[in-house]
Coordinates of C-alpha atoms in Angstrom, one line a residue:
X1 CA 81.9 101.0 106.9
X2 CA 81.0 97.4 107.7
X3 CA 82.9 94.4 108.8
X4 CA 81.7 90.9 109.5
X5 CA 82.4 87.9 111.6
X6 CA 81.0 84.4 111.9
X7 CA 79.5 82.8 114.9
X8 CA 81.1 79.4 114.2
X9 CA 80.1 77.7 117.4
X10 CA 76.3 78.4 117.1
X11 CA 74.2 75.4 116.2
X12 CA 72.4 77.8 113.8
X13 CA 75.3 79.5 112.1
X14 CA 74.8 83.2 111.5
X15 CA 77.0 86.1 110.3
X16 CA 77.7 88.9 112.7
X17 CA 77.9 92.2 110.7
X18 CA 79.5 95.2 112.3
X19 CA 78.5 98.8 111.5
X20 CA 80.9 101.6 112.4
X21 CA 79.6 104.8 113.7
X22 CA 78.7 107.7 111.3
X23 CA 77.8 111.2 112.2
X24 CA 74.2 110.2 112.6
X25 CA 74.2 106.5 113.6
X26 CA 75.8 104.4 116.3
X27 CA 78.3 101.6 115.8
X28 CA 76.4 98.3 116.1
X29 CA 76.5 94.5 115.7
X30 CA 73.7 92.7 113.8
X31 CA 73.1 89.0 113.4
X32 CA 72.3 88.0 109.9
X33 CA 70.7 84.7 108.9
X34 CA 72.8 83.5 105.9
X35 CA 69.9 81.8 104.3
X36 CA 67.1 84.4 104.6
X37 CA 69.4 87.4 105.0
X38 CA 67.1 88.6 107.8
X39 CA 69.0 90.7 110.3
X40 CA 68.4 91.7 113.9
X41 CA 70.2 94.1 116.2
X42 CA 72.4 92.4 118.8
X43 CA 74.0 95.3 120.5
X44 CA 74.7 99.0 119.9
X45 CA 75.3 100.6 123.3
X46 CA 76.4 100.2 126.8
X47 CA 74.0 101.7 129.3
X48 CA 72.8 104.2 126.7
X49 CA 76.3 105.2 125.6
X50 CA 76.9 104.5 121.9
X51 CA 79.4 102.0 120.7
X52 CA 82.2 103.3 118.4
X53 CA 83.3 101.0 115.6
X54 CA 82.9 97.3 116.4
X55 CA 85.8 95.7 114.6
X56 CA 86.5 92.0 115.3
X57 CA 84.7 89.2 117.1
X58 CA 85.2 85.8 118.6
X59 CA 83.0 83.4 120.5
X60 CA 83.4 81.0 123.4
X61 CA 81.3 78.2 124.8
X62 CA 83.5 76.5 127.4
X63 CA 83.7 79.2 130.0
X64 CA 81.2 78.7 132.9
X65 CA 78.9 76.9 130.5
X66 CA 78.0 80.2 128.9
X67 CA 78.1 81.4 125.4
X68 CA 80.0 84.7 125.2
X69 CA 80.7 87.0 122.2
X70 CA 83.9 89.0 122.7
X71 CA 84.5 92.0 120.4
X72 CA 86.8 95.0 120.0
X73 CA 85.3 98.5 119.7
X74 CA 88.0 101.0 118.8
X75 CA 87.4 104.7 118.0
X76 CA 88.3 104.1 114.4
X77 CA 85.4 106.1 112.9
X78 CA 86.2 109.1 114.9
X79 CA 90.0 108.9 114.3
X80 CA 89.3 108.7 110.6
X81 CA 87.0 111.7 110.7
X82 CA 83.8 110.1 109.6
X83 CA 82.2 109.6 113.0
X84 CA 80.8 111.9 115.8
X85 CA 82.6 112.4 119.1
X86 CA 82.9 109.1 121.0
X87 CA 80.9 108.4 124.1
X88 CA 83.0 105.4 125.1
X89 CA 86.7 104.6 125.1
X90 CA 88.4 102.0 122.8
X91 CA 87.4 98.9 124.7
X92 CA 87.1 95.1 124.5
X93 CA 83.7 93.8 125.5
X94 CA 82.2 90.5 126.6
X95 CA 78.6 90.0 125.6
X96 CA 76.5 87.2 127.2
X97 CA 74.5 85.6 124.3
X98 CA 71.8 84.4 126.7
X99 CA 71.3 87.3 129.1
X100 CA 72.4 90.1 126.7
X101 CA 74.7 91.5 129.5
X102 CA 77.4 93.7 127.9
X103 CA 80.6 94.3 130.0
X104 CA 83.8 96.1 129.1
X105 CA 86.7 93.8 130.1
X106 CA 89.8 95.5 128.6
X107 CA 90.0 99.3 128.8
X108 CA 93.8 100.1 128.6
X109 CA 94.6 99.5 124.9
X110 CA 94.8 102.4 122.5
X111 CA 93.1 100.8 119.5
X112 CA 92.1 97.2 120.2
X113 CA 91.7 95.4 116.8
X114 CA 92.0 91.7 116.2
X115 CA 90.7 89.2 118.8
X116 CA 90.8 85.4 119.2
X117 CA 90.9 82.6 121.8
X118 CA 93.1 79.5 121.8
X119 CA 91.2 76.1 121.4
X120 CA 91.0 75.6 125.2
X121 CA 89.4 79.1 125.5
X122 CA 91.8 79.8 128.4
X123 CA 94.1 82.3 126.5
X124 CA 92.8 85.4 124.9
X125 CA 94.8 87.3 122.2
X126 CA 94.1 90.9 121.3
X127 CA 96.1 93.2 119.0
X128 CA 96.7 96.9 119.7
X129 CA 97.3 98.9 116.5
X130 CA 98.0 102.6 117.3
X131 CA 101.6 103.4 118.4
X132 CA 101.3 106.8 116.7
X133 CA 98.7 108.0 119.3
X134 CA 99.7 109.4 122.7
X135 CA 100.3 106.7 125.2
X136 CA 102.2 103.4 125.6
X137 CA 100.6 101.5 122.8
X138 CA 102.6 99.5 120.2
X139 CA 101.9 97.4 117.1
X140 CA 101.6 94.3 119.4
X141 CA 99.5 91.3 120.1
X142 CA 98.9 90.8 123.8
X143 CA 98.0 87.5 125.5
X144 CA 95.7 87.3 128.6
X145 CA 94.6 84.6 130.9
X146 CA 91.0 84.5 132.3
X147 CA 90.2 84.5 136.0
X148 CA 87.4 82.7 137.8
X149 CA 84.9 85.4 136.7
X150 CA 85.9 85.0 133.0
X151 CA 87.7 88.4 133.0
X152 CA 91.1 88.9 131.3
X153 CA 94.2 89.1 133.6
X154 CA 98.0 88.7 133.3
X155 CA 98.5 90.8 130.2
X156 CA 101.8 90.1 128.4
X157 CA 103.3 90.9 125.0
X158 CA 102.9 87.9 122.7
X159 CA 104.4 89.4 119.5
X160 CA 105.3 92.7 117.9
X161 CA 104.9 93.4 114.2
X162 CA 108.0 94.1 112.2
X163 CA 106.0 95.8 109.5
X164 CA 102.5 97.3 109.6
X165 CA 99.8 96.4 112.1
X166 CA 98.6 93.1 113.5
X167 CA 95.1 93.0 112.2
X168 CA 93.1 89.8 111.9
X169 CA 94.0 87.0 114.4
X170 CA 93.2 83.3 114.2
X171 CA 94.4 80.4 116.4
X172 CA 94.5 76.9 114.9
X173 CA 94.0 73.5 116.6
X174 CA 97.8 73.2 117.2
X175 CA 97.7 76.5 119.2
X176 CA 99.6 78.4 116.4
X177 CA 98.6 82.0 116.2
X178 CA 98.1 83.5 112.7
X179 CA 98.1 87.3 112.3
X180 CA 97.6 89.5 109.3
X181 CA 100.5 92.0 109.3
X182 CA 102.2 94.4 106.9
X183 CA 104.3 91.7 105.2
X184 CA 101.6 89.1 105.0
X185 CA 100.2 86.4 107.3
X186 CA 102.6 85.6 110.1
X187 CA 102.3 82.2 111.9
X188 CA 103.8 81.8 115.4
X189 CA 103.7 79.0 118.0
X190 CA 102.1 79.6 121.4
X191 CA 105.5 80.9 122.7
X192 CA 105.5 83.7 120.1
X193 CA 108.3 82.2 118.0
X194 CA 107.8 83.0 114.3
X195 CA 107.3 79.8 112.2
X196 CA 106.7 81.3 108.8
X197 CA 105.1 84.0 106.7
X198 CA 102.6 83.9 103.8
X199 CA 104.1 86.8 101.9
X200 CA 101.5 89.5 101.1
X201 CA 103.4 90.8 98.1
X202 CA 102.8 87.5 96.4
X203 CA 99.1 88.1 96.7
X204 CA 98.5 91.8 96.0
X205 CA 100.4 94.8 94.8
X206 CA 100.4 96.6 98.2
X207 CA 101.2 93.4 100.1
X208 CA 98.6 94.3 102.8
X209 CA 96.3 91.6 103.9
X210 CA 93.0 93.0 105.2
X211 CA 91.8 89.8 106.9
X212 CA 91.7 86.0 106.5
X213 CA 89.8 82.9 107.7
X214 CA 90.9 79.4 108.4
X215 CA 88.7 76.4 107.6
X216 CA 89.9 72.8 107.4
X217 CA 93.1 72.8 105.3
X218 CA 92.2 76.1 103.6
X219 CA 93.1 79.7 104.2
X220 CA 90.7 82.3 102.7
X221 CA 92.7 85.6 102.3
X222 CA 91.3 89.1 101.7
X223 CA 94.2 90.8 99.9
X224 CA 92.8 94.3 99.1
X225 CA 91.4 94.0 95.6
X226 CA 91.7 90.2 95.5
X227 CA 90.3 87.2 97.4
X228 CA 92.6 84.1 97.5
X229 CA 92.0 80.5 98.5
X230 CA 95.2 78.8 99.7
X231 CA 95.2 75.0 100.2
X232 CA 97.5 73.8 103.0
X233 CA 99.2 70.4 103.3
X234 CA 97.1 69.4 106.3
X235 CA 94.1 70.6 108.3
X236 CA 94.6 73.4 110.8
X237 CA 91.0 73.5 112.1

């Protein structure tokens, strides 16, 4: 199983392709040149312990003058019975793009999934998507501040899905938080107030949005068997 993200802040744009763990291979992140399609391994372990199923990614450039890649690594492959026993928990990691230092920064979510920063790179949003597992998890998006060491602190609930799980997360230039949930794409202001919903049932039979991307005044939506391009009245990025 693979997923992909885009290093939008790199001067030389490249896709980050995620590989989930199988019974014989480790979960990993590869950088792929979109022109040549040449790939290279970015990270697949932490001190020799194999990653699980890298799921979503975001990048920052304003923190301490460093370029960080932040990603979620839930035990999805193992939970869905196509991966070997995990060696690491379901964590959120910070990867230094210059030094290659990998550090787990959030370790208390059950299944961390979507991840995104606000435009100032001072607020981090992460979704937890496994309330059916033992523990105190819920279908929620959590917000965090960052301390002076660029570590997430002050966790609080930002939103809870009324239907399905909060999967992909994006934050636009007006600090509105977009999340793919069971009823479609939900848009909230930075206080968590729901502003509107792009209804999933209008886009596919199941109504489930797998993921989406924002670019200019356009939303690219992955709606199961279909890909939609939605034009907005004004630019959001």
